[in-house]
mmCIF file with all atom_site columns, C-alpha atoms in Angstrom:
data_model
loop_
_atom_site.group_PDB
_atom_site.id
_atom_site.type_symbol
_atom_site.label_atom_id
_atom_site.label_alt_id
_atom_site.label_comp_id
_atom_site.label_asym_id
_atom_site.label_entity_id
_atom_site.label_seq_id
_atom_site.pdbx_PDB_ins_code
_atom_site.Cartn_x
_atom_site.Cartn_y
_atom_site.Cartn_z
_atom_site.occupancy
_atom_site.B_iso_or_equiv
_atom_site.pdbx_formal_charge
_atom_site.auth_seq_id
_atom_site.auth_comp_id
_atom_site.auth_asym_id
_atom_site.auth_atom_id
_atom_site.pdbx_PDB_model_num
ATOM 1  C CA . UNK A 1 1  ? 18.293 11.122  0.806  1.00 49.00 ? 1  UNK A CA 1
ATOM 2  C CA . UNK A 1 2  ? 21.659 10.032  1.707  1.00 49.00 ? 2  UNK A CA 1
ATOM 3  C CA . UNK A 1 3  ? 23.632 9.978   5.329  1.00 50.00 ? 3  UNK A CA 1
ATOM 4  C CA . UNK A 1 4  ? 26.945 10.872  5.153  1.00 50.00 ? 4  UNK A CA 1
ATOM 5  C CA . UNK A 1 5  ? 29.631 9.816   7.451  1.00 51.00 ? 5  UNK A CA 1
ATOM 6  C CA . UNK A 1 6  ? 32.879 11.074  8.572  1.00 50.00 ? 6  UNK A CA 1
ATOM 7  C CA . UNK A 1 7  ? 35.646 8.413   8.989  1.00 50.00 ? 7  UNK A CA 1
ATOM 8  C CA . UNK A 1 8  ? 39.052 9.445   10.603 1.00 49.00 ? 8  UNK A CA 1
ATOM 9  C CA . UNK A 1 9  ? 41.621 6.983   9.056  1.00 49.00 ? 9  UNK A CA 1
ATOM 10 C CA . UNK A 1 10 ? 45.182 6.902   9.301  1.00 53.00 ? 10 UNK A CA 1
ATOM 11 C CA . UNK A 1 11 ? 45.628 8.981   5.609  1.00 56.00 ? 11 UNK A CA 1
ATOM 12 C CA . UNK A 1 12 ? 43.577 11.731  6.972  1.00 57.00 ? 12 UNK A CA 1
ATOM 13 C CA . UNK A 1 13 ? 39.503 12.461  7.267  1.00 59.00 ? 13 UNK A CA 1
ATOM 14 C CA . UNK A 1 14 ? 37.403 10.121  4.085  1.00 56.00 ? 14 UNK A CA 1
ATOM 15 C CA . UNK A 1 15 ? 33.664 11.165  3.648  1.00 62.00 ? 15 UNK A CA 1
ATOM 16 C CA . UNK A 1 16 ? 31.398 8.455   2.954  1.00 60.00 ? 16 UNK A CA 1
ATOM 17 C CA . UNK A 1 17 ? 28.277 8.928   0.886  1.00 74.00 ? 17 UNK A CA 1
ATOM 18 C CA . UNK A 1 18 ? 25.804 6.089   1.521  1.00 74.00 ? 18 UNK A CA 1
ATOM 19 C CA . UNK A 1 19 ? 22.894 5.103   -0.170 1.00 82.00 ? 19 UNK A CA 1
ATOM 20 C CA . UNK A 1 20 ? 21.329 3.304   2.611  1.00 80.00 ? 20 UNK A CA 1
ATOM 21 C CA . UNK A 1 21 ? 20.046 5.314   4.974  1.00 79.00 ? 21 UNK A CA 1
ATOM 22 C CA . UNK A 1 22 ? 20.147 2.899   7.854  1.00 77.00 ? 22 UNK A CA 1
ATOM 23 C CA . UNK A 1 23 ? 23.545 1.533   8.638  1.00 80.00 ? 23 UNK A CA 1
ATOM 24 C CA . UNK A 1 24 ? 24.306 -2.429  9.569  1.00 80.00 ? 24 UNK A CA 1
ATOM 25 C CA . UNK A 1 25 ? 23.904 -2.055  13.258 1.00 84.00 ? 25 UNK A CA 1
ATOM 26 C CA . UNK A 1 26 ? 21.576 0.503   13.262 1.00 85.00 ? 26 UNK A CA 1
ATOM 27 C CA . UNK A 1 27 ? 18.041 0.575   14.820 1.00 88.00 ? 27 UNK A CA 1
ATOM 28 C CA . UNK A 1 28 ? 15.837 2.280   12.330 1.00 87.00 ? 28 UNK A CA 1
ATOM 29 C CA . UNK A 1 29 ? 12.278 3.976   14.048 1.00 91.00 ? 29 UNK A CA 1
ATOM 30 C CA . UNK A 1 30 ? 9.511  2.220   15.008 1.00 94.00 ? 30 UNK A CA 1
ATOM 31 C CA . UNK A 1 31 ? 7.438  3.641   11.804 1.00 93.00 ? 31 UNK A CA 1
ATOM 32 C CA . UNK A 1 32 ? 9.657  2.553   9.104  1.00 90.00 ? 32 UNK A CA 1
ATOM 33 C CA . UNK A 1 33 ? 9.982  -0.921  10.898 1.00 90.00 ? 33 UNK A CA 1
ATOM 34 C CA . UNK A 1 34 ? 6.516  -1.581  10.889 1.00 94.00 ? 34 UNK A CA 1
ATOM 35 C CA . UNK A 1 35 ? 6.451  -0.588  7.084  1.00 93.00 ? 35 UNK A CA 1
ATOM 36 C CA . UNK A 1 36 ? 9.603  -2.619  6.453  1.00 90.00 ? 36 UNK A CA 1
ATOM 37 C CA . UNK A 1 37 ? 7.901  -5.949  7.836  1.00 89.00 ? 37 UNK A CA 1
ATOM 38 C CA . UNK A 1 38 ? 4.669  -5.197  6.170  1.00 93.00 ? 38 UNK A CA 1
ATOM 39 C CA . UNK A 1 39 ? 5.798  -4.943  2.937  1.00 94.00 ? 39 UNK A CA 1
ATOM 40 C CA . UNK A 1 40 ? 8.012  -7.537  3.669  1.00 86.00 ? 40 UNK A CA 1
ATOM 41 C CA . UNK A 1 41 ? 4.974  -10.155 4.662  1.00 86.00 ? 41 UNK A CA 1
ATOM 42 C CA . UNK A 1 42 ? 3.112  -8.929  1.622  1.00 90.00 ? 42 UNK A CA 1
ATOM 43 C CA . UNK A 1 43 ? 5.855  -9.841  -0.279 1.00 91.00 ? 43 UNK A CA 1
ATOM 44 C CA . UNK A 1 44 ? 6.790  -13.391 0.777  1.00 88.00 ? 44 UNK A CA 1
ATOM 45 C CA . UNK A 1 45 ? 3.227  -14.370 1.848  1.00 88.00 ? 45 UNK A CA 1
ATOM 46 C CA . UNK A 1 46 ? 2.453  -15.445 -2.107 1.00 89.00 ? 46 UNK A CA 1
ATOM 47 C CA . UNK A 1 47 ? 5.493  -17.670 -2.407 1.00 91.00 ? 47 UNK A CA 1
ATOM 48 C CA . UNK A 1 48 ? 5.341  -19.214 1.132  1.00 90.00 ? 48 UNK A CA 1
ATOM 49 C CA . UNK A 1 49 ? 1.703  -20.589 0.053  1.00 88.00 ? 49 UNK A CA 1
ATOM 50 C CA . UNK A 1 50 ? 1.669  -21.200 -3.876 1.00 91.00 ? 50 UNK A CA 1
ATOM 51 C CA . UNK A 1 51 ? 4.102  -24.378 -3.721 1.00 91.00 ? 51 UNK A CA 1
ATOM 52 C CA . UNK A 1 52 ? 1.505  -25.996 -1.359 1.00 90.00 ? 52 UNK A CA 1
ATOM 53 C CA . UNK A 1 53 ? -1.324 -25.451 -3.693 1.00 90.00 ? 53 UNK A CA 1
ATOM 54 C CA . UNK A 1 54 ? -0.068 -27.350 -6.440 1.00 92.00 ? 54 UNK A CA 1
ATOM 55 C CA . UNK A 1 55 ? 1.152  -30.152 -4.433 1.00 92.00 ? 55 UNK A CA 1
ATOM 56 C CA . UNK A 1 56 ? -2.267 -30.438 -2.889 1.00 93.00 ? 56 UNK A CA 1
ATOM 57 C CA . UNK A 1 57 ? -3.736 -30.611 -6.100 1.00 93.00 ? 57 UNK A CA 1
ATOM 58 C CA . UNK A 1 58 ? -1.536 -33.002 -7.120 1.00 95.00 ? 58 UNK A CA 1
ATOM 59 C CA . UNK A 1 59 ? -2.121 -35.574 -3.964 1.00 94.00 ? 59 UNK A CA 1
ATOM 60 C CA . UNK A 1 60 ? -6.085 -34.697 -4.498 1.00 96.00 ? 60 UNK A CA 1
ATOM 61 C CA . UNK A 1 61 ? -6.377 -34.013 -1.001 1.00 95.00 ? 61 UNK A CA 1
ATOM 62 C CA . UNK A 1 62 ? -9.659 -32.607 0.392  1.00 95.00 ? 62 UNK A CA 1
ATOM 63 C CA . UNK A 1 63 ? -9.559 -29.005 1.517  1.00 95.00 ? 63 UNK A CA 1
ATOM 64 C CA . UNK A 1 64 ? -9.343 -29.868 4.722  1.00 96.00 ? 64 UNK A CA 1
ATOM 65 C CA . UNK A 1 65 ? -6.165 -30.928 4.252  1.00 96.00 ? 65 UNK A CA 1
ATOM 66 C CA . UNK A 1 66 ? -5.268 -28.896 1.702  1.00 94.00 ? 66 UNK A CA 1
ATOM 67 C CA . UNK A 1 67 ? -5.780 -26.138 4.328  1.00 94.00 ? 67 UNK A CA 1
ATOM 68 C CA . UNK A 1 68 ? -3.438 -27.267 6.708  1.00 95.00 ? 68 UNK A CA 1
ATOM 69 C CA . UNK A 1 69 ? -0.675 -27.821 4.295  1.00 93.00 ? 69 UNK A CA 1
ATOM 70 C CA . UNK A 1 70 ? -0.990 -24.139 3.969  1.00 93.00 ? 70 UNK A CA 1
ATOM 71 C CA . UNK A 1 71 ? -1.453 -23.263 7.442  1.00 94.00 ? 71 UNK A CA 1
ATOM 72 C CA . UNK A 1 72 ? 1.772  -25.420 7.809  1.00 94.00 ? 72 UNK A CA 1
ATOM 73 C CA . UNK A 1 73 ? 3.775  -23.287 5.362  1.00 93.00 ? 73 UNK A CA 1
ATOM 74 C CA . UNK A 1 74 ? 3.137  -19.979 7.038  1.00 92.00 ? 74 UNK A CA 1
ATOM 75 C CA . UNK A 1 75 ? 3.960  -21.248 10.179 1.00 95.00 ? 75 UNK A CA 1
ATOM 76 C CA . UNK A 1 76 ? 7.388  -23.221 9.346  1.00 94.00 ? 76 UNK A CA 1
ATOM 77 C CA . UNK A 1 77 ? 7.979  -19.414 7.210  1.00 91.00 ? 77 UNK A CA 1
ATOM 78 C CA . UNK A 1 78 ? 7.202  -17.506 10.786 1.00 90.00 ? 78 UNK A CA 1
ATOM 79 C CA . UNK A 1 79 ? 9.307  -20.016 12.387 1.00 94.00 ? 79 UNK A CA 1
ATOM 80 C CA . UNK A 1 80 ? 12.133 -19.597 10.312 1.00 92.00 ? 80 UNK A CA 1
ATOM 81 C CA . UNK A 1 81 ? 12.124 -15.724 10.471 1.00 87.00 ? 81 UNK A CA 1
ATOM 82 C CA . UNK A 1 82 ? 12.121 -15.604 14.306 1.00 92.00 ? 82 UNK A CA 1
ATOM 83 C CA . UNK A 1 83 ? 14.705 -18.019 14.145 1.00 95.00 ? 83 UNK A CA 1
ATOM 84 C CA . UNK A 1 84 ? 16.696 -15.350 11.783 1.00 90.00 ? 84 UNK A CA 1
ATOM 85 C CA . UNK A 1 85 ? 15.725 -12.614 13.711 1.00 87.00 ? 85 UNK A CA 1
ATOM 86 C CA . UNK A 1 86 ? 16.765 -13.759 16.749 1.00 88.00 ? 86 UNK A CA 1
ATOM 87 C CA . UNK A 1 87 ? 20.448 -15.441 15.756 1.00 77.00 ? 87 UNK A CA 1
#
């Protein structure tokens, strides 16, 4: 599905065919939102916590420790985000 947009420009009317079908400053619905940010914390949750892992190992650090490494990770990540979100 594609939107299209009318544009009135100074060489007469230009149709736009766009394959996104929310625009830059658009708010999409509430449904495909929540979608959006689940598959988006599905999809970074894996790389946010396997660089911690290995590091752990590395340091042999009980788990315990190793725990809060992670736990550290997902919360800097969260922190980030809102921080992006909300520039």
């Amino acid at each position: 599905m594609t939107q299209t947009d009318v544009h009135q420009e100074s060489h007469g009317i230009v149709e736009n065919q766009s394959p996104f079908l929310h625009g830059l400053n658009d708010k999409p619905p509430f449904k495909d939102a929540l979608f959006v940010g689940l598959q988006h914390v599905c999809a970074i949750f894996i790389p946010v916590c396997t660089p911690g892992l290995p590091i752990a190992g590395a340091l042999r650090l009980d788990p315990a420790r190793a725990s809060y490494i992670l736990g550290m990770s997902l919360f800097v990540s969260g922190l980030n985000t809102f921080i992006q979100v909300n520039k």
